[in-house]
Amino acid sequence: MSQDADLGLPPGLRDEYLQGARDQLGGIAELAERLITVGDDAAALDQLRREAHKLRGSAGSFGFAHASVVAAELEEAAKQWLAQPADGAPTRGAAARGYVRRLAAALFTKQAAAAAAPTHDVPPTTHDPSPGDIPEVIVVEDDAALADLLTFGLEARGYRFVHYRNGREALDHLRTLDTRGSVPLLLLDVDLPALDGYSIFEALQKDCPGKFRVVFTTVHGSEAEQLRGLEAGAIDYMVKPMSLRVALEKIRRWVGR
């Protein structure tokens, strides 16, 4: 019997709810990033409280009871932060990120799909897919802050992903990765230690053409640089610095969900 039937829901409604929850959690992730920059941003705190309240009210109805519990904790935290605008402001963004990671685990992990297993915080930089799972997005990025931002956003939206910091290590793993017929999105930094992004791309094109859909990421946003990447065969080019919201929307379109 399907989980929808177990919950007394029309077929497919739970999955439809999760699609909306991805966008909702992505918005909460954006608010967490605002608090990383300005911990006492009153508008962001109030919006965080309201979004947590909405998620608290809906998640349990669709079988995600633990997500409702975590959302309630986040709502209460936001209320306290609003009441004490100067107290602990520098740590609020990191705390909000922690709540987002817990919500992502409660909504999108297989334990959540079974709808009752306790969840745990996911490490901030790497999410190793369980056996049989293929990453939907692969991030090759040596800038720790940007990598954390991207992987945090991916985690919040429930994507399967993996992150590499070193170009040579990335190439060695990508060559041997069994994608089982899928074509993961590869966000490939141009300036990497050990081996640059263009060299990685050329090696992949030679050894396993068509295995990945590649998007170059770099601070070099000139027309010539972007054309170089596109002419090499990349599907797009993402210039740093980047907005998390824009990056996630582009990723959603590239991945196709």
Short mmCIF file of C-alpha atoms in Angstrom, two decimals:
data_model
loop_
_atom_site.label_atom_id
_atom_site.label_comp_id
_atom_site.label_asym_id
_atom_site.label_seq_id
_atom_site.Cartn_x
_atom_site.Cartn_y
_atom_site.Cartn_z
CA MET A 1 0.00 0.00 0.00
CA SER A 2 1.30 3.47 -0.87
CA GLN A 3 2.19 6.05 1.75
CA ASP A 4 -0.52 8.31 0.30
CA ALA A 5 -3.09 5.62 0.99
CA ASP A 6 -1.72 5.04 4.49
CA LEU A 7 -2.24 8.74 5.23
CA GLY A 8 -5.64 8.90 3.57
CA LEU A 9 -4.34 11.20 0.82
CA PRO A 10 -5.17 11.15 -2.89
CA PRO A 11 -2.47 9.38 -4.97
CA GLY A 12 0.56 11.55 -5.64
CA LEU A 13 -0.43 14.34 -3.26
CA ARG A 14 2.45 13.68 -0.87
CA ASP A 15 4.99 13.95 -3.69
CA GLU A 16 3.29 17.12 -4.88
CA TYR A 17 3.62 18.55 -1.38
CA LEU A 18 7.33 17.75 -1.35
CA GLN A 19 7.86 19.68 -4.56
CA GLY A 20 6.37 22.75 -2.92
CA ALA A 21 8.34 22.10 0.25
CA ARG A 22 11.58 22.19 -1.74
CA ASP A 23 10.83 25.74 -2.83
CA GLN A 24 9.69 26.70 0.67
CA LEU A 25 12.85 25.34 2.26
CA GLY A 26 14.93 27.05 -0.40
CA GLY A 27 13.37 30.35 0.70
CA ILE A 28 14.20 29.59 4.32
CA ALA A 29 17.78 28.82 3.25
CA GLU A 30 17.96 32.27 1.64
CA LEU A 31 16.86 33.84 4.92
CA ALA A 32 19.55 31.90 6.77
CA GLU A 33 22.13 33.34 4.38
CA ARG A 34 20.86 36.86 5.08
CA LEU A 35 21.37 36.20 8.78
CA ILE A 36 24.91 34.98 8.12
CA THR A 37 25.62 38.50 6.87
CA VAL A 38 23.43 40.50 9.30
CA GLY A 39 22.32 38.51 12.33
CA ASP A 40 19.86 41.13 13.57
CA ASP A 41 18.05 41.66 10.24
CA ALA A 42 14.54 42.12 11.68
CA ALA A 43 12.76 41.65 8.36
CA ALA A 44 14.59 38.38 7.71
CA LEU A 45 13.87 37.16 11.23
CA ASP A 46 10.16 37.92 10.94
CA GLN A 47 9.95 36.22 7.55
CA LEU A 48 11.84 33.24 8.97
CA ARG A 49 9.31 33.00 11.80
CA ARG A 50 6.39 33.10 9.38
CA GLU A 51 7.85 30.54 6.97
CA ALA A 52 8.69 28.18 9.83
CA HIS A 53 5.11 28.56 11.10
CA LYS A 54 3.72 27.58 7.68
CA LEU A 55 5.97 24.53 7.44
CA ARG A 56 5.14 23.54 11.00
CA GLY A 57 1.45 23.53 10.13
CA SER A 58 1.68 21.58 6.88
CA ALA A 59 4.47 19.00 7.16
CA GLY A 60 2.83 16.75 9.73
CA SER A 61 -0.37 16.57 7.70
CA PHE A 62 1.57 14.95 4.86
CA GLY A 63 3.35 12.41 7.03
CA PHE A 64 6.46 14.41 7.98
CA ALA A 65 5.92 14.68 11.71
CA HIS A 66 9.59 15.24 12.55
CA ALA A 67 9.76 18.13 10.08
CA SER A 68 6.87 19.76 11.95
CA VAL A 69 8.79 19.38 15.22
CA VAL A 70 11.94 20.97 13.77
CA ALA A 71 9.91 23.76 12.15
CA ALA A 72 8.33 24.49 15.53
CA GLU A 73 11.80 24.76 17.08
CA LEU A 74 12.88 27.15 14.32
CA GLU A 75 9.75 29.26 14.77
CA GLU A 76 10.41 29.55 18.49
CA ALA A 77 14.06 30.43 17.88
CA ALA A 78 13.06 33.17 15.43
CA LYS A 79 10.63 34.60 17.99
CA GLN A 80 13.38 34.71 20.60
CA TRP A 81 15.80 36.35 18.17
CA LEU A 82 13.22 39.00 17.34
CA ALA A 83 12.66 39.69 21.04
CA GLN A 84 16.40 40.03 21.69
CA PRO A 85 17.76 41.67 18.53
CA ALA A 86 21.33 42.16 19.79
CA ASP A 87 21.77 38.95 21.77
CA GLY A 88 23.85 36.37 19.92
CA ALA A 89 23.27 38.00 16.52
CA PRO A 90 26.59 36.84 14.99
CA THR A 91 25.69 33.16 15.50
CA ARG A 92 22.11 33.25 14.22
CA GLY A 93 22.91 32.57 10.59
CA ALA A 94 24.83 29.42 11.46
CA ALA A 95 22.04 28.32 13.79
CA ALA A 96 19.45 28.91 11.05
CA ARG A 97 21.55 26.86 8.64
CA GLY A 98 21.50 24.03 11.17
CA TYR A 99 17.71 24.11 11.27
CA VAL A 100 17.54 24.07 7.48
CA ARG A 101 19.77 21.00 7.36
CA ARG A 102 17.61 19.24 9.92
CA LEU A 103 14.48 20.12 7.96
CA ALA A 104 16.04 18.85 4.74
CA ALA A 105 16.90 15.57 6.45
CA ALA A 106 13.40 15.26 7.90
CA LEU A 107 11.73 15.90 4.54
CA PHE A 108 13.97 14.35 1.93
CA THR A 109 15.99 11.45 3.34
CA LYS A 110 14.90 7.85 2.99
CA GLN A 111 14.28 7.77 6.73
CA ALA A 112 11.78 10.59 6.26
CA ALA A 113 10.16 8.72 3.40
CA ALA A 114 9.60 5.89 5.86
CA ALA A 115 8.05 8.68 7.97
CA ALA A 116 9.28 8.05 11.43
CA ALA A 117 12.98 7.47 11.75
CA PRO A 118 14.96 9.99 13.83
CA THR A 119 17.10 12.33 11.72
CA HIS A 120 20.60 13.68 12.22
CA ASP A 121 22.40 16.78 11.03
CA VAL A 122 24.09 16.34 7.64
CA PRO A 123 27.74 17.46 7.32
CA PRO A 124 27.95 20.91 5.73
CA THR A 125 30.22 20.23 2.78
CA THR A 126 29.68 16.69 1.55
CA HIS A 127 26.66 14.44 1.16
CA ASP A 128 27.80 10.99 0.11
CA PRO A 129 25.06 9.15 -1.75
CA SER A 130 24.07 5.82 -0.27
CA PRO A 131 24.83 2.71 -2.34
CA GLY A 132 22.69 2.65 -5.45
CA ASP A 133 22.10 6.42 -5.45
CA ILE A 134 23.67 8.56 -8.16
CA PRO A 135 24.43 12.22 -7.40
CA GLU A 136 22.19 14.61 -9.31
CA VAL A 137 24.68 17.45 -8.85
CA ILE A 138 28.47 17.30 -8.55
CA VAL A 139 30.27 20.39 -7.22
CA VAL A 140 33.97 20.83 -7.94
CA GLU A 141 34.94 23.95 -6.01
CA ASP A 142 37.98 24.78 -3.86
CA ASP A 143 36.61 27.99 -2.30
CA ALA A 144 35.35 26.71 1.06
CA ALA A 145 32.82 29.51 1.58
CA LEU A 146 31.27 29.20 -1.87
CA ALA A 147 31.26 25.40 -1.70
CA ASP A 148 29.48 25.59 1.65
CA LEU A 149 26.91 27.98 0.20
CA LEU A 150 26.20 25.80 -2.84
CA THR A 151 26.07 22.51 -0.98
CA PHE A 152 23.92 24.08 1.73
CA GLY A 153 21.44 25.18 -0.95
CA LEU A 154 21.48 21.78 -2.61
CA GLU A 155 20.91 20.09 0.73
CA ALA A 156 18.01 22.40 1.51
CA ARG A 157 16.35 21.46 -1.79
CA GLY A 158 16.83 17.74 -1.23
CA TYR A 159 19.28 17.07 -4.06
CA ARG A 160 21.70 14.15 -4.02
CA PHE A 161 25.12 15.71 -4.40
CA VAL A 162 28.83 15.26 -3.87
CA HIS A 163 31.57 17.87 -3.49
CA TYR A 164 35.25 17.79 -4.50
CA ARG A 165 37.82 20.46 -3.59
CA ASN A 166 40.76 19.28 -5.68
CA GLY A 167 40.79 19.08 -9.47
CA ARG A 168 42.95 15.97 -9.77
CA GLU A 169 40.94 14.10 -7.13
CA ALA A 170 37.71 15.11 -8.84
CA LEU A 171 38.83 13.85 -12.24
CA ASP A 172 39.98 10.50 -10.84
CA HIS A 173 36.61 9.94 -9.17
CA LEU A 174 34.49 11.25 -12.05
CA ARG A 175 36.18 8.95 -14.55
CA THR A 176 35.21 5.89 -12.50
CA LEU A 177 31.79 7.04 -11.25
CA ASP A 178 29.06 4.65 -12.36
CA THR A 179 26.18 6.95 -13.35
CA ARG A 180 24.01 4.01 -14.46
CA GLY A 181 22.66 5.81 -17.47
CA SER A 182 21.89 9.10 -15.74
CA VAL A 183 23.68 12.33 -16.70
CA PRO A 184 24.54 14.28 -13.52
CA LEU A 185 25.02 18.04 -13.54
CA LEU A 186 28.67 18.97 -12.99
CA LEU A 187 29.32 22.45 -11.56
CA LEU A 188 32.97 22.82 -12.46
CA ASP A 189 35.16 25.64 -11.16
CA VAL A 190 37.69 26.90 -13.69
CA ASP A 191 40.45 27.82 -11.20
CA LEU A 192 41.27 24.73 -9.16
CA PRO A 193 44.35 23.40 -7.38
CA ALA A 194 46.22 20.50 -9.02
CA LEU A 195 44.18 20.61 -12.25
CA ASP A 196 42.09 23.42 -13.74
CA GLY A 197 38.48 23.04 -14.81
CA TYR A 198 39.11 23.24 -18.55
CA SER A 199 41.66 20.43 -18.32
CA ILE A 200 39.19 18.31 -16.35
CA PHE A 201 36.50 18.96 -18.94
CA GLU A 202 38.81 18.06 -21.84
CA ALA A 203 39.83 14.80 -20.13
CA LEU A 204 36.19 13.86 -19.47
CA GLN A 205 35.23 14.67 -23.06
CA LYS A 206 38.00 12.37 -24.26
CA ASP A 207 37.50 9.49 -21.80
CA CYS A 208 33.72 9.53 -21.21
CA PRO A 209 31.95 11.97 -23.56
CA GLY A 210 28.39 12.86 -22.61
CA LYS A 211 28.70 11.39 -19.12
CA PHE A 212 28.05 14.77 -17.42
CA ARG A 213 26.28 18.02 -18.23
CA VAL A 214 28.89 20.64 -17.38
CA VAL A 215 28.41 24.20 -16.17
CA PHE A 216 31.58 26.20 -15.59
CA THR A 217 31.78 28.48 -12.54
CA THR A 218 34.37 31.24 -12.27
CA VAL A 219 35.03 34.84 -11.35
CA HIS A 220 36.24 35.45 -14.89
CA GLY A 221 32.99 36.62 -16.42
CA SER A 222 34.21 38.28 -19.61
CA GLU A 223 32.49 37.55 -22.90
CA ALA A 224 35.62 35.77 -24.15
CA GLU A 225 35.76 33.50 -21.07
CA GLN A 226 32.09 32.60 -21.28
CA LEU A 227 32.34 31.86 -24.98
CA ARG A 228 35.39 29.69 -24.33
CA GLY A 229 33.39 27.52 -21.94
CA LEU A 230 30.34 27.30 -24.18
CA GLU A 231 32.38 26.54 -27.29
CA ALA A 232 34.16 23.77 -25.39
CA GLY A 233 30.78 22.08 -24.93
CA ALA A 234 29.49 23.26 -21.56
CA ILE A 235 25.74 23.81 -21.30
CA ASP A 236 26.17 27.10 -19.44
CA TYR A 237 28.47 29.37 -17.49
CA MET A 238 27.84 30.71 -13.96
CA VAL A 239 29.77 33.82 -12.90
CA LYS A 240 30.89 34.41 -9.30
CA PRO A 241 29.83 36.00 -7.05
CA MET A 242 26.45 34.37 -7.40
CA SER A 243 23.08 34.66 -5.72
CA LEU A 244 22.06 31.43 -3.98
CA ARG A 245 18.45 31.93 -5.10
CA VAL A 246 19.46 32.41 -8.74
CA ALA A 247 21.93 29.52 -8.62
CA LEU A 248 19.30 27.16 -7.20
CA GLU A 249 16.74 28.20 -9.80
CA LYS A 250 19.25 27.55 -12.58
CA ILE A 251 20.16 24.20 -11.06
CA ARG A 252 16.48 23.26 -10.84
CA ARG A 253 16.09 23.91 -14.56
CA TRP A 254 19.31 22.11 -15.49
CA VAL A 255 18.49 19.06 -13.39
CA GLY A 256 14.87 19.08 -14.51
CA ARG A 257 12.99 19.10 -11.23
#
